[in-house]
Coordinates of C-alpha atoms in Angstrom, one line a residue:
X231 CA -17.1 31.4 13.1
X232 CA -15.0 31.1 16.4
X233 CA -17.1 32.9 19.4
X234 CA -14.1 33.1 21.7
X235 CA -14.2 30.0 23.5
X236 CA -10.6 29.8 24.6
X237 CA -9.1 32.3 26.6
X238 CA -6.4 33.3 24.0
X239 CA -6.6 33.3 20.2
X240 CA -4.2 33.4 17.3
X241 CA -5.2 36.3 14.9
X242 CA -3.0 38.5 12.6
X243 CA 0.4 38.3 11.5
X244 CA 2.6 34.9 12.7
X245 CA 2.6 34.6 16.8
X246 CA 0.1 37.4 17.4
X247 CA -2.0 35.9 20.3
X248 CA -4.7 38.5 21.9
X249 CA -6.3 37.8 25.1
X250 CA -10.2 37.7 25.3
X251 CA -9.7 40.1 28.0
X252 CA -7.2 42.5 25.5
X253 CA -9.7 42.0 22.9
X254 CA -12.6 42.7 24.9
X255 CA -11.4 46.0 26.2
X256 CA -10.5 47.1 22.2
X257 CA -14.0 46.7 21.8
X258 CA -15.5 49.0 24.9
X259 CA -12.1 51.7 23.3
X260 CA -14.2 50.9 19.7
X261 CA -17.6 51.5 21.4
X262 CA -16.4 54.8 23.5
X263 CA -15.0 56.5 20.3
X264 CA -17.7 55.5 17.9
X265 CA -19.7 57.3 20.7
X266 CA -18.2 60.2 20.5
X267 CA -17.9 60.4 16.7
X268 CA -22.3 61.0 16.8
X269 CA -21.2 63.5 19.0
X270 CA -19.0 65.0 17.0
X271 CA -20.4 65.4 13.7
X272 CA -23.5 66.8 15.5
X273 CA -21.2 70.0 15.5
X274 CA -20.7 69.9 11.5
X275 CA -23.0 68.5 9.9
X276 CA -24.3 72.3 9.6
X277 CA -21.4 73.3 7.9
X278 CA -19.5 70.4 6.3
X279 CA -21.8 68.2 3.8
X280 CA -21.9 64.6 4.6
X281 CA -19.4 64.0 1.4
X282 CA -16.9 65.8 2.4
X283 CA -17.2 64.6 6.3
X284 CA -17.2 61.1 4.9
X285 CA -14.3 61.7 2.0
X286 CA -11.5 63.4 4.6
X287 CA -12.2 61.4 7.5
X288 CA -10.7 58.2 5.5
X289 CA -8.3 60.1 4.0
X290 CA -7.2 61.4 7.3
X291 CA -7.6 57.6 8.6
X292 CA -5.2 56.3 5.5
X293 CA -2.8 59.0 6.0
X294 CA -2.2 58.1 9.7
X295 CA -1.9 54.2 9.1
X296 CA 0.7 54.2 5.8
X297 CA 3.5 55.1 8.1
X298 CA 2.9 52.4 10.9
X299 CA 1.5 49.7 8.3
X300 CA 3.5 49.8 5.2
X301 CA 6.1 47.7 6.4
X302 CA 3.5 44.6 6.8
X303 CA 2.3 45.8 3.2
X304 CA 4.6 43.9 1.0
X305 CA 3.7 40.6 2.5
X306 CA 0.0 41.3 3.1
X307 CA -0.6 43.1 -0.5
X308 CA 0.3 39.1 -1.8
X309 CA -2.6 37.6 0.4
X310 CA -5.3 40.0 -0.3
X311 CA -4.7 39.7 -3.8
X312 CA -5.4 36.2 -3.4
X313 CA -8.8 37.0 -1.7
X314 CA -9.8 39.9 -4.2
X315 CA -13.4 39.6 -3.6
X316 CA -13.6 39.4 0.3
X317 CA -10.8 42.8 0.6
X318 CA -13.9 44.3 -2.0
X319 CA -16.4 43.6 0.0
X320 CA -15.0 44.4 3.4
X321 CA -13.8 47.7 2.1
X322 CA -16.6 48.5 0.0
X323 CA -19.2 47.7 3.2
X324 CA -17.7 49.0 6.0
X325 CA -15.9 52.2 4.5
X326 CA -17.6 53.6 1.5
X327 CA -21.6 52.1 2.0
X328 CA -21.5 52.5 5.9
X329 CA -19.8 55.8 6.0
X330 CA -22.6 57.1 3.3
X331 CA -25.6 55.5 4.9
X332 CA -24.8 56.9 8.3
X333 CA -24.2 60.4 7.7
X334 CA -27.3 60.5 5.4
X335 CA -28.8 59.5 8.3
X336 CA -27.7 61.6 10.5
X337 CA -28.6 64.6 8.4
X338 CA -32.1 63.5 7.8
X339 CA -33.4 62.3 11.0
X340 CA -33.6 62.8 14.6
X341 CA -30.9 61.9 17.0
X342 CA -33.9 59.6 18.9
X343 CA -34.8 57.8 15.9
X344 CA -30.9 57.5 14.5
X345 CA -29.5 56.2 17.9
X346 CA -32.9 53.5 18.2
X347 CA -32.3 52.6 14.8
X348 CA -28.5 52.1 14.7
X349 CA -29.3 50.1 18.2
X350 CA -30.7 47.5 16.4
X351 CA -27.2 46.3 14.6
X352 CA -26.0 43.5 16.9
X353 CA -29.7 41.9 16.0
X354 CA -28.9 42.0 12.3
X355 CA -25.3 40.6 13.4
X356 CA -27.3 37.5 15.3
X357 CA -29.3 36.9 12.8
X358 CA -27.2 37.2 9.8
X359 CA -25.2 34.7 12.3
X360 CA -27.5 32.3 12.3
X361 CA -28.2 31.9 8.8
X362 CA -24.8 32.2 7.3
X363 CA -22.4 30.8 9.9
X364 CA -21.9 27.2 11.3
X365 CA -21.8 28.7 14.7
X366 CA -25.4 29.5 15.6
X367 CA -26.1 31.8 18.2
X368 CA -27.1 30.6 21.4
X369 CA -30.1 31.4 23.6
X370 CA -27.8 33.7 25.9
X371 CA -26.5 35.8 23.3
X372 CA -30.1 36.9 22.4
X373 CA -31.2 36.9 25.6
X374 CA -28.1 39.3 26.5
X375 CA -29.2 41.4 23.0
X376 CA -32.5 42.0 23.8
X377 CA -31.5 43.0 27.6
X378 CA -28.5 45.3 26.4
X379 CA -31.8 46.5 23.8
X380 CA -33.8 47.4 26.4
X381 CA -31.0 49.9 28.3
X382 CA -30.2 50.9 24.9
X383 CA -33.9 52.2 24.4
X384 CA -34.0 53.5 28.0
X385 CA -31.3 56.0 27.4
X386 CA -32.9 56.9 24.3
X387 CA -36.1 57.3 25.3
X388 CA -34.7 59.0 28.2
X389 CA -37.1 57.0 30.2
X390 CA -40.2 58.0 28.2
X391 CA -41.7 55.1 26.7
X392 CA -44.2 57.6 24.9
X393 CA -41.2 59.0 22.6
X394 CA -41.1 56.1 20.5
X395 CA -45.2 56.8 19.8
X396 CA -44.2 60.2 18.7
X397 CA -41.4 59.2 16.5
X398 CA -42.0 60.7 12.8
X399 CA -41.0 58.4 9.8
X400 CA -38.4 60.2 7.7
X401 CA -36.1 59.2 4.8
X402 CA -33.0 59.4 7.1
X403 CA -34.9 56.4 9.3
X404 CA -34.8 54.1 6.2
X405 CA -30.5 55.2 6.2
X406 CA -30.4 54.5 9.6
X407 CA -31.7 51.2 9.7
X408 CA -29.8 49.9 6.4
X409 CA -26.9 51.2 8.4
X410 CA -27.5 48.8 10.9
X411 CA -27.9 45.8 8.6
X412 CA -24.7 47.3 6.7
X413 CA -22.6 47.2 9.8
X414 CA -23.4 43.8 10.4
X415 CA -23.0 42.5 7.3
X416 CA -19.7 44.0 7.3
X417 CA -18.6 42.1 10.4
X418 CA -19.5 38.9 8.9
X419 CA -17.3 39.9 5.9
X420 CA -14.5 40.1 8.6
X421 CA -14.5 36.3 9.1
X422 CA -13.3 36.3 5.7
X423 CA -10.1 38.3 6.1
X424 CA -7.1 36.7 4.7
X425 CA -5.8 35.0 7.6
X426 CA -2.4 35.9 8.8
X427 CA -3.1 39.6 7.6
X428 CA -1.8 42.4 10.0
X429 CA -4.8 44.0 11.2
X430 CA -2.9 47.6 10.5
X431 CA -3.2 46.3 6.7
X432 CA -6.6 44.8 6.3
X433 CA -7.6 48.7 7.5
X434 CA -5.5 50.4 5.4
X435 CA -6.3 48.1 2.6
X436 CA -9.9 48.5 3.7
X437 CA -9.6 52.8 3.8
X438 CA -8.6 52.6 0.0
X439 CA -10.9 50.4 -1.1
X440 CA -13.5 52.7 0.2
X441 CA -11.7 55.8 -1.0
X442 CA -12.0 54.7 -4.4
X443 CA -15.7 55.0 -4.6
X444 CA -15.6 58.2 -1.8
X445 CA -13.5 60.3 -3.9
X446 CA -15.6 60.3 -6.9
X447 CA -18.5 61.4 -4.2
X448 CA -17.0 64.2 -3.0
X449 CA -15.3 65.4 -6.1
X450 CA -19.1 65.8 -7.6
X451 CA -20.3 67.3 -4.2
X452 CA -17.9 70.1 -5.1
X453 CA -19.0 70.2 -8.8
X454 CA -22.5 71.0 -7.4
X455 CA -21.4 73.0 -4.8
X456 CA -18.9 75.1 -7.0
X457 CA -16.3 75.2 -4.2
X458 CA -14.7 73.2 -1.3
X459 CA -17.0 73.4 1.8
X460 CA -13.8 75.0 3.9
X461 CA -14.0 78.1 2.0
X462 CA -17.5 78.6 4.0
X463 CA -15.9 78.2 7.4
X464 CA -15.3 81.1 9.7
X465 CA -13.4 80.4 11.6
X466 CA -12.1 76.8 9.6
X467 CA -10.0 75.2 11.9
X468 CA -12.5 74.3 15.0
X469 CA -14.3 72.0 12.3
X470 CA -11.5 70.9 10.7
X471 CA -10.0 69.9 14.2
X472 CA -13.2 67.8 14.6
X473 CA -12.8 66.0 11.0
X474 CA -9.3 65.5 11.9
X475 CA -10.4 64.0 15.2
X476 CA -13.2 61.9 13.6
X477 CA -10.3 60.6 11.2
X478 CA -7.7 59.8 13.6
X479 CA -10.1 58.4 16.3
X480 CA -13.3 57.1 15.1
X481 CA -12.2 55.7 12.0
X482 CA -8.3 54.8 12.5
X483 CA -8.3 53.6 16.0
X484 CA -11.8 52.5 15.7
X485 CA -11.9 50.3 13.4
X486 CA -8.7 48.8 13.8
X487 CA -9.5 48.2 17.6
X488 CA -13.4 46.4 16.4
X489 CA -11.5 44.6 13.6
X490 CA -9.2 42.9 15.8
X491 CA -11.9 42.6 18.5
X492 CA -13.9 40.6 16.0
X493 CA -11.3 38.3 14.6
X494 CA -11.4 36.8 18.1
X495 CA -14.3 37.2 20.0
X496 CA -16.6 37.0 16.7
X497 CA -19.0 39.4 15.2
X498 CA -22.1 38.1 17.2
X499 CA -20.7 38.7 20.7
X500 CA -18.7 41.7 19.4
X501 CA -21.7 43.5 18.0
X502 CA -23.4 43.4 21.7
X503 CA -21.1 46.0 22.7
X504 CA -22.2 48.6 19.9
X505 CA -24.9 49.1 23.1
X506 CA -22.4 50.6 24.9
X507 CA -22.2 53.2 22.2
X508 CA -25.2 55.7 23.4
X509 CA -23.8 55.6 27.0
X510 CA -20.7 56.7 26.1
X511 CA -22.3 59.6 24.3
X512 CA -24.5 60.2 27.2
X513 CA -21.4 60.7 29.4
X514 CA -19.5 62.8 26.9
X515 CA -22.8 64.7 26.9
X516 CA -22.6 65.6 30.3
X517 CA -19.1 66.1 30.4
X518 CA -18.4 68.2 27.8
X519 CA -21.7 69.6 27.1
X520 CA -22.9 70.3 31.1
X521 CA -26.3 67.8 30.6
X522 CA -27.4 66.3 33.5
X523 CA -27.0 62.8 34.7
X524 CA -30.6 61.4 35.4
X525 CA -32.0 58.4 37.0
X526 CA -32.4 57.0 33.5
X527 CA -29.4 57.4 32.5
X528 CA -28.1 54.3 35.2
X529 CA -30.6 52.1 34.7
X530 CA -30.0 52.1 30.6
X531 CA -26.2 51.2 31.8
X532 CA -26.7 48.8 34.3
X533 CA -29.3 47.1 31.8
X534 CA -26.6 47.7 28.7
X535 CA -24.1 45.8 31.3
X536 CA -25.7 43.0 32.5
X537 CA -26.8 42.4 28.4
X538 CA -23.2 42.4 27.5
X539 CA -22.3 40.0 30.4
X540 CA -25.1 37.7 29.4
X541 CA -24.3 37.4 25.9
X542 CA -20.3 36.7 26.4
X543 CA -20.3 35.1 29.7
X544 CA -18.9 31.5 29.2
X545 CA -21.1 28.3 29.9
X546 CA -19.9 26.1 32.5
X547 CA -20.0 22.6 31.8

């Protein structure tokens, strides 16, 4: 696994070459929207179930990327088929598991003990690093994770080390946390893209793997339910906005902005800046939603910062 020492690195289709510093700022985009996506689906999840959420925001994500990817398709299609198992596996992961697991969550547990528990991901990513790549971490990065950790858990905690004594165990704790291990197992998958695959593709590909299994979710979730979830809305189209925007931003942008991050950077310094995540969502918080910005709120960045820096900052030698 390549951790990004050179300052330019050949991903994608033929001649593609992405900066570290290009790459680096995809990932902080990836972070800010995947921020906003918790967010989001805070202001649905009373009225759209987790199915449909998880169902229309791929299908809005696959809808969006045919246009600008199907030209690479007839080329790409030919290598993926060659690498059957990896395209199953990196769709299968990161679309259909991780997009169940994290909504489950996020209907069955707090927001404290979601946000702690998904915080934990670029720990899975080190460690699943360390036993399954030839590239070990090094003492940095997990200095850098634990420090980014720490801000993480600040922000939180909201600077009150006592919440995470209060914390109830729940069923949507254990979602959280295989979400977390999902994620990172998913961004080892990544390393075994088809090489020369536009990153457009490997998403698109990705979305209908994971449609494939959605579909047959939701499809029963309105068996159950006896009717599509919309008909309940009144009015429909502030949610629907939302789903749209979840689609479009969150999953579409998103993960083609963290795929190509981690094609060059690697999934061990990339999964750092999943820290970044709760900040983002602390300022959108206070933007959007009038909170207020408190002493705790800095000191989780500036921890979350200097973590980040620690764990990609290049050795001198």
């Amino acid at each position: 696994m390549a951790q990004g020492n050179a300052t330019t690195v050949t991903t994608g289709s033929a001649g593609d070459q992405t900066p570290m510093t290009v790459a680096y700022l995809m990932l902080i985009a990836c972070a800010m929207m995947w921020g906003s996506n918790h967010v989001v689906a805070r202001g649905v999840n009373a009225t759209v179930p987790f199915e449909a959420l998880s169902f229309w925001r791929w299908v809005v994500a696959a809808v969006m990327l045919f246009p600008v990817c199907y030209k690479y398709l007839g080329r790409d299609l030919r290598l993926m088929a060659q690498h059957k198992m990896s395209m199953f596996l990196i769709g299968f992961t990161g679309v259909f598991l991780f997009s169940v697991v994290i909504y489950l969550a996020a209907y069955n547990t707090t927001a404290v003990n979601t946000g702690l528990l998904n915080a934990t991901t670029p720990v899975w990513v080190l460690l699943f690093a360390s036993v399954l790549s030839a590239d070990k971490p090094k003492l940095g990065q997990w200095v850098g994770v634990l420090v980014a950790g720490a801000g993480t858990a600040t922000i939180i905690a909201k600077g009150d080390l006592s919440v995470f004594a209060r914390m109830d165990f729940v069923s949507g704790d254990v979602f959280a946390m295989i979400s977390a291990m999902v994620w990172a197992a998913y961004s080892m998958l990544l390393k075994r893209a088809p090489k020369g695959v536009h990153p457009l593709s490997l998403v698109f590909v990705s979305a209908l793997i994971g449609l494939c299994f959605l579909t047959p979710l939701y499809v029963w979730s309105l068996v159950v339910d006896g009717e599509p979830f919309f008909t309940h809305l009144d009015p429909a189209w502030p949610d629907m906005l939302k789903i749209f925007y979840i689609g479009a931003g969150p999953a579409f942008l998103g993960y083609l902005f963290w795929n190509k991050g981690v094609s060059v950077v690697g999934p061990a310094n990339a999964g750092v800046f999943l820290y970044l995540m709760p900040v983002f969502a602390s300022v959108l918080a206070i933007i959007f939603l009038g909170e207020e910005l408190h002493m705790y709120h800095l000191g989780g960045i500036v921890l979350i910062a200097f973590g980040i820096w620690q764990a990609t900052r290049k050795k001198r030698t």
